[in-house]
PDB file of C-alpha atoms in Angstrom:
ATOM      1  CA  MET A   3       0.000   0.000   0.000  1.00  0.00           C
ATOM      2  CA  SER A   4       1.367   3.388  -0.914  1.00  0.00           C
ATOM      3  CA  ASN A   5       1.424   6.448   1.260  1.00  0.00           C
ATOM      4  CA  ALA A   6      -0.968   8.172  -1.097  1.00  0.00           C
ATOM      5  CA  SER A   7      -3.751   5.660  -0.527  1.00  0.00           C
ATOM      6  CA  ILE A   8      -3.249   5.800   3.224  1.00  0.00           C
ATOM      7  CA  THR A   9      -3.440   9.562   3.180  1.00  0.00           C
ATOM      8  CA  ALA A  10      -6.507   9.430   0.969  1.00  0.00           C
ATOM      9  CA  SER A  11      -8.260   7.046   3.368  1.00  0.00           C
ATOM     10  CA  LYS A  12      -7.919   9.521   6.222  1.00  0.00           C
ATOM     11  CA  PRO A  13     -11.279  11.127   6.865  1.00  0.00           C
ATOM     12  CA  VAL A  14     -11.528  14.824   6.181  1.00  0.00           C
ATOM     13  CA  LEU A  15     -13.516  16.197   9.045  1.00  0.00           C
ATOM     14  CA  SER A  16     -16.144  18.819   8.545  1.00  0.00           C
ATOM     15  CA  THR A  17     -16.738  21.365  11.288  1.00  0.00           C
ATOM     16  CA  ASN A  18     -19.995  19.583  12.071  1.00  0.00           C
ATOM     17  CA  ALA A  19     -18.258  16.276  12.609  1.00  0.00           C
ATOM     18  CA  SER A  20     -15.615  17.875  14.855  1.00  0.00           C
ATOM     19  CA  ALA A  21     -18.327  19.536  16.918  1.00  0.00           C
ATOM     20  CA  GLY A  22     -20.206  16.223  17.089  1.00  0.00           C
ATOM     21  CA  VAL A  23     -17.116  14.390  18.302  1.00  0.00           C
ATOM     22  CA  LEU A  24     -16.514  17.110  20.923  1.00  0.00           C
ATOM     23  CA  LEU A  25     -20.107  16.828  22.153  1.00  0.00           C
ATOM     24  CA  GLY A  26     -19.705  13.043  22.165  1.00  0.00           C
ATOM     25  CA  ARG A  27     -16.555  13.339  24.297  1.00  0.00           C
ATOM     26  CA  VAL A  28     -18.382  15.597  26.753  1.00  0.00           C
ATOM     27  CA  LEU A  29     -21.287  13.148  27.076  1.00  0.00           C
ATOM     28  CA  LEU A  30     -18.961  10.140  27.275  1.00  0.00           C
ATOM     29  CA  SER A  31     -16.705  11.656  29.945  1.00  0.00           C
ATOM     30  CA  ILE A  32     -19.333  12.932  32.401  1.00  0.00           C
ATOM     31  CA  ILE A  33     -20.123   9.502  33.835  1.00  0.00           C
ATOM     32  CA  PHE A  34     -16.458   8.723  34.526  1.00  0.00           C
ATOM     33  CA  ILE A  35     -15.645  12.076  36.116  1.00  0.00           C
ATOM     34  CA  LEU A  36     -18.724  11.930  38.356  1.00  0.00           C
ATOM     35  CA  ALA A  37     -18.197   8.265  39.292  1.00  0.00           C
ATOM     36  CA  GLY A  38     -14.511   8.847  40.082  1.00  0.00           C
ATOM     37  CA  TYR A  39     -15.283  11.965  42.112  1.00  0.00           C
ATOM     38  CA  ALA A  40     -17.948  10.060  44.081  1.00  0.00           C
ATOM     39  CA  LYS A  41     -15.436   7.297  44.883  1.00  0.00           C
ATOM     40  CA  LEU A  42     -12.612   9.640  45.903  1.00  0.00           C
ATOM     41  CA  THR A  43     -14.927  11.589  48.207  1.00  0.00           C
ATOM     42  CA  ALA A  44     -16.272   8.412  49.852  1.00  0.00           C
ATOM     43  CA  ILE A  45     -13.239   6.171  50.031  1.00  0.00           C
ATOM     44  CA  SER A  46     -14.205   4.033  53.022  1.00  0.00           C
ATOM     45  CA  GLY A  47     -17.712   3.368  51.736  1.00  0.00           C
ATOM     46  CA  THR A  48     -16.430   2.470  48.261  1.00  0.00           C
ATOM     47  CA  ALA A  49     -13.697   0.274  49.772  1.00  0.00           C
ATOM     48  CA  GLY A  50     -16.371  -1.626  51.720  1.00  0.00           C
ATOM     49  CA  TRP A  51     -18.271  -2.261  48.464  1.00  0.00           C
ATOM     50  CA  PHE A  52     -15.086  -3.372  46.678  1.00  0.00           C
ATOM     51  CA  ALA A  53     -14.255  -5.709  49.589  1.00  0.00           C
ATOM     52  CA  SER A  54     -17.730  -7.258  49.284  1.00  0.00           C
ATOM     53  CA  LEU A  55     -17.005  -7.885  45.575  1.00  0.00           C
ATOM     54  CA  GLY A  56     -13.890  -9.806  46.659  1.00  0.00           C
ATOM     55  CA  LEU A  57     -11.399  -7.272  45.267  1.00  0.00           C
ATOM     56  CA  PRO A  58      -7.944  -7.196  46.915  1.00  0.00           C
ATOM     57  CA  LEU A  59      -6.577  -4.175  48.835  1.00  0.00           C
ATOM     58  CA  PRO A  60      -9.968  -2.413  48.723  1.00  0.00           C
ATOM     59  CA  THR A  61      -8.746   1.009  49.878  1.00  0.00           C
ATOM     60  CA  VAL A  62      -5.850   1.111  47.410  1.00  0.00           C
ATOM     61  CA  THR A  63      -8.164  -0.196  44.688  1.00  0.00           C
ATOM     62  CA  THR A  64     -10.689   2.556  45.475  1.00  0.00           C
ATOM     63  CA  VAL A  65      -8.085   5.304  45.107  1.00  0.00           C
ATOM     64  CA  ILE A  66      -6.689   3.814  41.879  1.00  0.00           C
ATOM     65  CA  VAL A  67     -10.124   3.261  40.344  1.00  0.00           C
ATOM     66  CA  GLY A  68     -11.235   6.759  41.360  1.00  0.00           C
ATOM     67  CA  LEU A  69      -8.123   8.339  39.855  1.00  0.00           C
ATOM     68  CA  VAL A  70      -8.403   6.304  36.630  1.00  0.00           C
ATOM     69  CA  GLU A  71     -12.027   7.414  36.244  1.00  0.00           C
ATOM     70  CA  VAL A  72     -11.426  11.113  37.003  1.00  0.00           C
ATOM     71  CA  LEU A  73      -8.160  11.513  35.082  1.00  0.00           C
ATOM     72  CA  GLY A  74      -9.244   9.286  32.189  1.00  0.00           C
ATOM     73  CA  GLY A  75     -12.547  11.158  32.010  1.00  0.00           C
ATOM     74  CA  ILE A  76     -10.824  14.561  31.966  1.00  0.00           C
ATOM     75  CA  ALA A  77      -8.376  13.381  29.280  1.00  0.00           C
ATOM     76  CA  VAL A  78     -11.308  12.273  27.079  1.00  0.00           C
ATOM     77  CA  LEU A  79     -13.175  15.522  27.815  1.00  0.00           C
ATOM     78  CA  VAL A  80     -10.349  17.868  26.819  1.00  0.00           C
ATOM     79  CA  GLY A  81      -8.920  15.513  24.205  1.00  0.00           C
ATOM     80  CA  PHE A  82      -5.466  15.000  25.726  1.00  0.00           C
ATOM     81  CA  GLN A  83      -3.573  11.832  24.706  1.00  0.00           C
ATOM     82  CA  THR A  84      -7.031  10.780  23.630  1.00  0.00           C
ATOM     83  CA  ARG A  85      -6.235   7.470  21.927  1.00  0.00           C
ATOM     84  CA  ILE A  86      -4.317   6.175  24.948  1.00  0.00           C
ATOM     85  CA  ALA A  87      -6.822   7.529  27.482  1.00  0.00           C
ATOM     86  CA  ALA A  88      -9.807   6.098  25.583  1.00  0.00           C
ATOM     87  CA  THR A  89      -8.148   2.693  25.192  1.00  0.00           C
ATOM     88  CA  LEU A  90      -7.280   2.507  28.908  1.00  0.00           C
ATOM     89  CA  LEU A  91     -10.740   3.730  29.951  1.00  0.00           C
ATOM     90  CA  GLY A  92     -12.401   1.220  27.593  1.00  0.00           C
ATOM     91  CA  LEU A  93     -10.359  -1.680  28.983  1.00  0.00           C
ATOM     92  CA  PHE A  94     -11.019  -0.392  32.519  1.00  0.00           C
ATOM     93  CA  THR A  95     -14.767  -0.356  31.775  1.00  0.00           C
ATOM     94  CA  LEU A  96     -14.641  -3.972  30.585  1.00  0.00           C
ATOM     95  CA  ALA A  97     -12.664  -5.010  33.696  1.00  0.00           C
ATOM     96  CA  ALA A  98     -14.986  -3.116  36.043  1.00  0.00           C
ATOM     97  CA  THR A  99     -17.991  -4.716  34.362  1.00  0.00           C
ATOM     98  CA  GLY A 100     -16.444  -8.158  34.832  1.00  0.00           C
ATOM     99  CA  ALA A 101     -15.871  -7.416  38.512  1.00  0.00           C
ATOM    100  CA  ALA A 102     -19.222  -5.862  39.352  1.00  0.00           C
ATOM    101  CA  HIS A 103     -21.984  -6.788  36.893  1.00  0.00           C
ATOM    102  CA  LEU A 104     -21.728 -10.508  36.121  1.00  0.00           C
ATOM    103  CA  ASP A 105     -24.842 -11.691  37.979  1.00  0.00           C
ATOM    104  CA  PHE A 106     -26.844 -12.925  34.988  1.00  0.00           C
ATOM    105  CA  ALA A 107     -29.824 -13.852  37.163  1.00  0.00           C
ATOM    106  CA  ASP A 108     -30.367 -10.175  37.963  1.00  0.00           C
ATOM    107  CA  GLN A 109     -32.010  -8.395  35.027  1.00  0.00           C
ATOM    108  CA  ILE A 110     -30.766  -4.985  36.136  1.00  0.00           C
ATOM    109  CA  GLN A 111     -27.191  -6.277  36.280  1.00  0.00           C
ATOM    110  CA  VAL A 112     -27.550  -7.679  32.756  1.00  0.00           C
ATOM    111  CA  MET A 113     -28.869  -4.310  31.557  1.00  0.00           C
ATOM    112  CA  PHE A 114     -25.951  -2.507  33.216  1.00  0.00           C
ATOM    113  CA  LEU A 115     -23.525  -5.018  31.709  1.00  0.00           C
ATOM    114  CA  GLN A 116     -24.875  -4.363  28.211  1.00  0.00           C
ATOM    115  CA  LYS A 117     -24.794  -0.600  28.727  1.00  0.00           C
ATOM    116  CA  ASN A 118     -21.214  -0.799  30.006  1.00  0.00           C
ATOM    117  CA  LEU A 119     -20.174  -2.818  26.955  1.00  0.00           C
ATOM    118  CA  ALA A 120     -21.739  -0.161  24.726  1.00  0.00           C
ATOM    119  CA  ILE A 121     -19.833   2.568  26.615  1.00  0.00           C
ATOM    120  CA  ALA A 122     -16.593   0.613  26.164  1.00  0.00           C
ATOM    121  CA  GLY A 123     -17.499   0.345  22.474  1.00  0.00           C
ATOM    122  CA  GLY A 124     -17.812   4.119  22.253  1.00  0.00           C
ATOM    123  CA  LEU A 125     -14.416   4.515  23.908  1.00  0.00           C
ATOM    124  CA  PHE A 126     -12.843   2.114  21.399  1.00  0.00           C
ATOM    125  CA  VAL A 127     -14.330   4.139  18.534  1.00  0.00           C
ATOM    126  CA  LEU A 128     -12.781   7.230  20.123  1.00  0.00           C
ATOM    127  CA  ALA A 129      -9.457   5.399  20.515  1.00  0.00           C
ATOM    128  CA  ALA A 130      -9.528   4.494  16.824  1.00  0.00           C
ATOM    129  CA  PHE A 131     -10.528   7.900  15.559  1.00  0.00           C
ATOM    130  CA  GLY A 132      -8.830  10.275  17.978  1.00  0.00           C
ATOM    131  CA  ALA A 133     -10.380  13.396  19.484  1.00  0.00           C
ATOM    132  CA  GLY A 134     -10.914  15.383  16.290  1.00  0.00           C
ATOM    133  CA  ALA A 135     -10.040  19.012  15.599  1.00  0.00           C
ATOM    134  CA  LEU A 136     -11.528  20.483  18.762  1.00  0.00           C
ATOM    135  CA  SER A 137      -9.073  18.973  21.257  1.00  0.00           C
ATOM    136  CA  LEU A 138      -5.768  19.608  23.024  1.00  0.00           C
ATOM    137  CA  ASP A 139      -4.218  16.842  20.907  1.00  0.00           C
ATOM    138  CA  ALA A 140      -5.070  18.791  17.735  1.00  0.00           C
ATOM    139  CA  ARG A 141      -3.787  22.077  19.183  1.00  0.00           C
ATOM    140  CA  ARG A 142      -0.503  20.503  20.192  1.00  0.00           C
ATOM    141  CA  GLY A 143      -0.185  19.122  16.679  1.00  0.00           C
TER     142      GLY A 143
ATOM    143  CA  VAL B  20       7.071   4.298  -2.340  1.00  0.00           C
ATOM    144  CA  THR B  21       8.212   3.505   1.177  1.00  0.00           C
ATOM    145  CA  ILE B  22       5.732   3.408   3.991  1.00  0.00           C
ATOM    146  CA  ALA B  23       6.581   6.068   6.538  1.00  0.00           C
ATOM    147  CA  THR B  24       6.880   4.737  10.065  1.00  0.00           C
ATOM    148  CA  ASN B  25       4.391   6.132  12.503  1.00  0.00           C
ATOM    149  CA  ARG B  26       5.495   7.780  15.765  1.00  0.00           C
ATOM    150  CA  SER B  27       4.054   4.859  17.711  1.00  0.00           C
ATOM    151  CA  ILE B  28       5.373   3.607  21.025  1.00  0.00           C
ATOM    152  CA  LEU B  29       4.980   0.094  19.646  1.00  0.00           C
ATOM    153  CA  GLY B  30       7.109   0.907  16.607  1.00  0.00           C
ATOM    154  CA  THR B  31       4.346  -0.148  14.225  1.00  0.00           C
ATOM    155  CA  THR B  32       4.005   1.074  10.642  1.00  0.00           C
ATOM    156  CA  THR B  33       1.250   3.359   9.440  1.00  0.00           C
ATOM    157  CA  ALA B  34      -0.470   0.493   7.618  1.00  0.00           C
ATOM    158  CA  GLU B  35      -0.467  -1.633  10.758  1.00  0.00           C
ATOM    159  CA  VAL B  36      -1.852   1.254  12.780  1.00  0.00           C
ATOM    160  CA  CYS B  37      -4.671   1.642  10.219  1.00  0.00           C
ATOM    161  CA  ILE B  38      -5.620  -2.013  10.568  1.00  0.00           C
ATOM    162  CA  VAL B  39      -5.658  -1.753  14.371  1.00  0.00           C
ATOM    163  CA  ARG B  40      -7.923   1.301  14.096  1.00  0.00           C
ATOM    164  CA  ASP B  41     -10.323  -0.476  11.740  1.00  0.00           C
ATOM    165  CA  LEU B  42     -10.464  -3.421  14.137  1.00  0.00           C
ATOM    166  CA  LEU B  43     -11.098  -1.072  17.086  1.00  0.00           C
ATOM    167  CA  LEU B  44     -13.927   0.602  15.154  1.00  0.00           C
ATOM    168  CA  LEU B  45     -15.433  -2.804  14.352  1.00  0.00           C
ATOM    169  CA  ALA B  46     -15.105  -3.938  17.985  1.00  0.00           C
ATOM    170  CA  GLY B  47     -16.715  -0.714  19.151  1.00  0.00           C
ATOM    171  CA  ARG B  48     -19.614  -1.141  16.720  1.00  0.00           C
ATOM    172  CA  ILE B  49     -20.140  -4.754  17.850  1.00  0.00           C
ATOM    173  CA  LEU B  50     -20.194  -3.733  21.536  1.00  0.00           C
ATOM    174  CA  VAL B  51     -22.735  -0.958  20.843  1.00  0.00           C
ATOM    175  CA  ALA B  52     -24.905  -3.227  18.685  1.00  0.00           C
ATOM    176  CA  ALA B  53     -24.844  -5.869  21.444  1.00  0.00           C
ATOM    177  CA  LEU B  54     -26.952  -3.465  23.507  1.00  0.00           C
ATOM    178  CA  PHE B  55     -29.460  -2.269  20.914  1.00  0.00           C
ATOM    179  CA  ILE B  56     -30.151  -5.380  18.801  1.00  0.00           C
ATOM    180  CA  PRO B  57     -31.212  -7.643  21.719  1.00  0.00           C
ATOM    181  CA  ALA B  58     -33.194  -4.736  23.207  1.00  0.00           C
ATOM    182  CA  GLY B  59     -35.019  -4.306  19.894  1.00  0.00           C
ATOM    183  CA  ILE B  60     -35.786  -8.030  19.624  1.00  0.00           C
ATOM    184  CA  GLN B  61     -37.069  -7.978  23.209  1.00  0.00           C
ATOM    185  CA  THR B  62     -39.280  -4.956  22.550  1.00  0.00           C
ATOM    186  CA  LEU B  63     -40.693  -6.368  19.288  1.00  0.00           C
ATOM    187  CA  SER B  64     -41.285  -9.858  20.700  1.00  0.00           C
ATOM    188  CA  ASN B  65     -43.435  -8.433  23.501  1.00  0.00           C
ATOM    189  CA  ILE B  66     -45.339  -5.535  21.960  1.00  0.00           C
ATOM    190  CA  SER B  67     -48.205  -5.544  24.469  1.00  0.00           C
ATOM    191  CA  GLY B  68     -45.855  -5.626  27.463  1.00  0.00           C
ATOM    192  CA  SER B  69     -43.657  -2.932  25.930  1.00  0.00           C
ATOM    193  CA  ALA B  70     -46.708  -0.806  25.138  1.00  0.00           C
ATOM    194  CA  ALA B  71     -47.891  -1.118  28.752  1.00  0.00           C
ATOM    195  CA  TYR B  72     -44.441  -0.009  29.938  1.00  0.00           C
ATOM    196  CA  PHE B  73     -44.451   3.015  27.607  1.00  0.00           C
ATOM    197  CA  GLU B  74     -47.993   3.873  28.677  1.00  0.00           C
ATOM    198  CA  GLY B  75     -46.796   3.773  32.292  1.00  0.00           C
ATOM    199  CA  LEU B  76     -44.115   6.327  31.356  1.00  0.00           C
ATOM    200  CA  GLY B  77     -46.918   8.569  30.099  1.00  0.00           C
ATOM    201  CA  LEU B  78     -45.998   8.254  26.422  1.00  0.00           C
ATOM    202  CA  PRO B  79     -48.734   8.700  23.782  1.00  0.00           C
ATOM    203  CA  VAL B  80     -49.903   5.982  21.349  1.00  0.00           C
ATOM    204  CA  PRO B  81     -48.108   3.234  23.310  1.00  0.00           C
ATOM    205  CA  VAL B  82     -48.499   0.414  20.744  1.00  0.00           C
ATOM    206  CA  LEU B  83     -47.140   2.575  17.920  1.00  0.00           C
ATOM    207  CA  THR B  84     -44.369   3.725  20.259  1.00  0.00           C
ATOM    208  CA  ALA B  85     -43.479   0.116  21.077  1.00  0.00           C
ATOM    209  CA  TRP B  86     -43.203  -0.762  17.373  1.00  0.00           C
ATOM    210  CA  SER B  87     -41.203   2.390  16.613  1.00  0.00           C
ATOM    211  CA  VAL B  88     -38.823   1.884  19.534  1.00  0.00           C
ATOM    212  CA  GLY B  89     -38.297  -1.798  18.747  1.00  0.00           C
ATOM    213  CA  LEU B  90     -37.685  -1.161  15.050  1.00  0.00           C
ATOM    214  CA  ALA B  91     -35.354   1.763  15.826  1.00  0.00           C
ATOM    215  CA  GLU B  92     -33.309  -0.338  18.270  1.00  0.00           C
ATOM    216  CA  LEU B  93     -33.115  -3.384  16.019  1.00  0.00           C
ATOM    217  CA  GLY B  94     -32.776  -1.577  12.692  1.00  0.00           C
ATOM    218  CA  LEU B  95     -30.330   1.143  13.694  1.00  0.00           C
ATOM    219  CA  GLY B  96     -28.366  -1.344  15.823  1.00  0.00           C
ATOM    220  CA  ALA B  97     -28.027  -3.645  12.799  1.00  0.00           C
ATOM    221  CA  LEU B  98     -26.947  -0.733  10.565  1.00  0.00           C
ATOM    222  CA  VAL B  99     -24.249   0.288  13.065  1.00  0.00           C
ATOM    223  CA  LEU B 100     -23.108  -3.348  13.299  1.00  0.00           C
ATOM    224  CA  ILE B 101     -22.664  -3.872   9.557  1.00  0.00           C
ATOM    225  CA  GLY B 102     -21.568  -0.268   9.048  1.00  0.00           C
ATOM    226  CA  PHE B 103     -24.166   0.845   6.493  1.00  0.00           C
ATOM    227  CA  GLN B 104     -24.966   4.587   6.378  1.00  0.00           C
ATOM    228  CA  THR B 105     -23.023   4.575   9.620  1.00  0.00           C
ATOM    229  CA  ARG B 106     -22.826   8.325  10.258  1.00  0.00           C
ATOM    230  CA  LEU B 107     -26.580   8.788   9.837  1.00  0.00           C
ATOM    231  CA  SER B 108     -27.468   5.603  11.749  1.00  0.00           C
ATOM    232  CA  ALA B 109     -25.147   6.468  14.644  1.00  0.00           C
ATOM    233  CA  LEU B 110     -26.528  10.008  14.808  1.00  0.00           C
ATOM    234  CA  ALA B 111     -30.112   8.712  14.898  1.00  0.00           C
ATOM    235  CA  LEU B 112     -29.217   6.090  17.509  1.00  0.00           C
ATOM    236  CA  ALA B 113     -27.452   8.740  19.638  1.00  0.00           C
ATOM    237  CA  ALA B 114     -30.600  10.871  19.623  1.00  0.00           C
ATOM    238  CA  PHE B 115     -32.665   7.783  20.431  1.00  0.00           C
ATOM    239  CA  ALA B 116     -30.394   6.713  23.323  1.00  0.00           C
ATOM    240  CA  ALA B 117     -30.392  10.174  24.884  1.00  0.00           C
ATOM    241  CA  MET B 118     -34.174  10.479  24.566  1.00  0.00           C
ATOM    242  CA  ALA B 119     -34.804   6.947  25.834  1.00  0.00           C
ATOM    243  CA  GLY B 120     -32.496   7.561  28.793  1.00  0.00           C
ATOM    244  CA  TYR B 121     -34.269  10.812  29.599  1.00  0.00           C
ATOM    245  CA  LEU B 122     -37.814   9.441  29.253  1.00  0.00           C
ATOM    246  CA  GLY B 123     -37.127   6.070  30.842  1.00  0.00           C
ATOM    247  CA  HIS B 124     -34.670   6.874  33.620  1.00  0.00           C
ATOM    248  CA  TYR B 125     -34.438  10.605  34.395  1.00  0.00           C
ATOM    249  CA  GLY B 126     -36.059  11.351  37.755  1.00  0.00           C
ATOM    250  CA  GLN B 127     -37.577   7.854  37.916  1.00  0.00           C
ATOM    251  CA  GLY B 128     -37.660   5.489  40.889  1.00  0.00           C
ATOM    252  CA  SER B 129     -40.115   5.194  43.759  1.00  0.00           C
ATOM    253  CA  ASP B 130     -37.513   4.545  46.469  1.00  0.00           C
ATOM    254  CA  ALA B 131     -33.880   5.525  47.045  1.00  0.00           C
ATOM    255  CA  MET B 132     -32.530   2.225  45.730  1.00  0.00           C
ATOM    256  CA  LEU B 133     -34.562   2.370  42.497  1.00  0.00           C
ATOM    257  CA  ALA B 134     -33.843   6.077  42.058  1.00  0.00           C
ATOM    258  CA  MET B 135     -30.110   5.364  42.240  1.00  0.00           C
ATOM    259  CA  MET B 136     -30.450   2.549  39.719  1.00  0.00           C
ATOM    260  CA  HIS B 137     -32.353   4.827  37.340  1.00  0.00           C
ATOM    261  CA  SER B 138     -29.871   7.704  37.687  1.00  0.00           C
ATOM    262  CA  GLN B 139     -27.004   5.298  36.931  1.00  0.00           C
ATOM    263  CA  ALA B 140     -28.862   3.970  33.910  1.00  0.00           C
ATOM    264  CA  PHE B 141     -29.495   7.559  32.741  1.00  0.00           C
ATOM    265  CA  ALA B 142     -25.783   8.420  33.080  1.00  0.00           C
ATOM    266  CA  LYS B 143     -24.874   5.301  31.107  1.00  0.00           C
ATOM    267  CA  ASP B 144     -27.373   6.155  28.346  1.00  0.00           C
ATOM    268  CA  ILE B 145     -25.888   9.645  28.052  1.00  0.00           C
ATOM    269  CA  ALA B 146     -22.394   8.142  27.759  1.00  0.00           C
ATOM    270  CA  ILE B 147     -23.646   5.689  25.116  1.00  0.00           C
ATOM    271  CA  ALA B 148     -25.150   8.601  23.162  1.00  0.00           C
ATOM    272  CA  GLY B 149     -21.732  10.270  23.397  1.00  0.00           C
ATOM    273  CA  GLY B 150     -19.982   7.218  21.963  1.00  0.00           C
ATOM    274  CA  LEU B 151     -22.493   7.109  19.103  1.00  0.00           C
ATOM    275  CA  LEU B 152     -21.886  10.799  18.329  1.00  0.00           C
ATOM    276  CA  ILE B 153     -18.173  10.014  18.069  1.00  0.00           C
ATOM    277  CA  LEU B 154     -19.003   7.135  15.701  1.00  0.00           C
ATOM    278  CA  ALA B 155     -21.151   9.539  13.657  1.00  0.00           C
ATOM    279  CA  GLY B 156     -18.129  11.807  13.347  1.00  0.00           C
ATOM    280  CA  SER B 157     -15.613   9.075  12.602  1.00  0.00           C
ATOM    281  CA  GLY B 158     -17.539   6.763  10.321  1.00  0.00           C
ATOM    282  CA  ALA B 159     -17.275   2.981  10.465  1.00  0.00           C
ATOM    283  CA  GLY B 160     -13.760   2.472   9.106  1.00  0.00           C
ATOM    284  CA  ARG B 161     -12.805   0.048   6.364  1.00  0.00           C
ATOM    285  CA  LEU B 162     -14.404  -3.058   7.887  1.00  0.00           C
ATOM    286  CA  SER B 163     -17.881  -1.933   6.946  1.00  0.00           C
ATOM    287  CA  LEU B 164     -20.460  -1.996   4.180  1.00  0.00           C
ATOM    288  CA  ASP B 165     -19.999   1.756   3.704  1.00  0.00           C
ATOM    289  CA  SER B 166     -16.350   1.184   2.878  1.00  0.00           C
ATOM    290  CA  TRP B 167     -16.994  -1.764   0.554  1.00  0.00           C
ATOM    291  CA  LEU B 168     -19.718   0.051  -1.373  1.00  0.00           C
ATOM    292  CA  ASN B 169     -17.542   3.102  -1.827  1.00  0.00           C
TER     293      ASN B 169
END
């Protein structure tokens, strides 16, 4: 494959598409920033929940999970190192879903599992595409 | 013509990076479709139950709503999966997800436990709508009907 065909296959983004991707990043990041903030401001309560799920070192896990959610969410929001942040956050979402939502007898858990998979899917699309023109990544070149 | 090497931490070439991105786009589309297609089948296979649920939410013409919702979930989910008219389908599905989350989960729940469940579901629906907007901006990549028809 020549360079020309690779260059030609790159999508040329309209302003509308860039704005859409920015709005998508805002909507996609809110849940992570809020969830991470809630964990970091209620560490002992979250650690108790993690312990009940059988996770090791619940307090350390709480802080790490909270930081991953907040920092990953902010990176997606502002479009900083977007491909890496979105990949990590997508894999994190899959892991978190495996740890917390695998009770297939509970219909609500199954619904949450499916929704989480769809969110991870959105993050993988973002990882593939990048943050678009309206992002720190684009400004930094 | 030599293929320029990409500034990748893995030292991969541009062509390899493109393939990884197409695979990520396909994986993302599969994960999103895995929510909407089963939901659509469930809605369509129980129209009267779905209509009763929509009526309980205060929506008008519940049977028509049930058919419309089921067909939107199944049809748009399938289009996103195979990557046909992906930008339009993803945009429509984003609007649907945000509206469904708002109508079905925003401010719902008769007790604290249910209210928390609904607010979590609403937040997830908003995030899903966000992912679909990004797909609408990016397109489906090369592993899609859009790409093959082009």
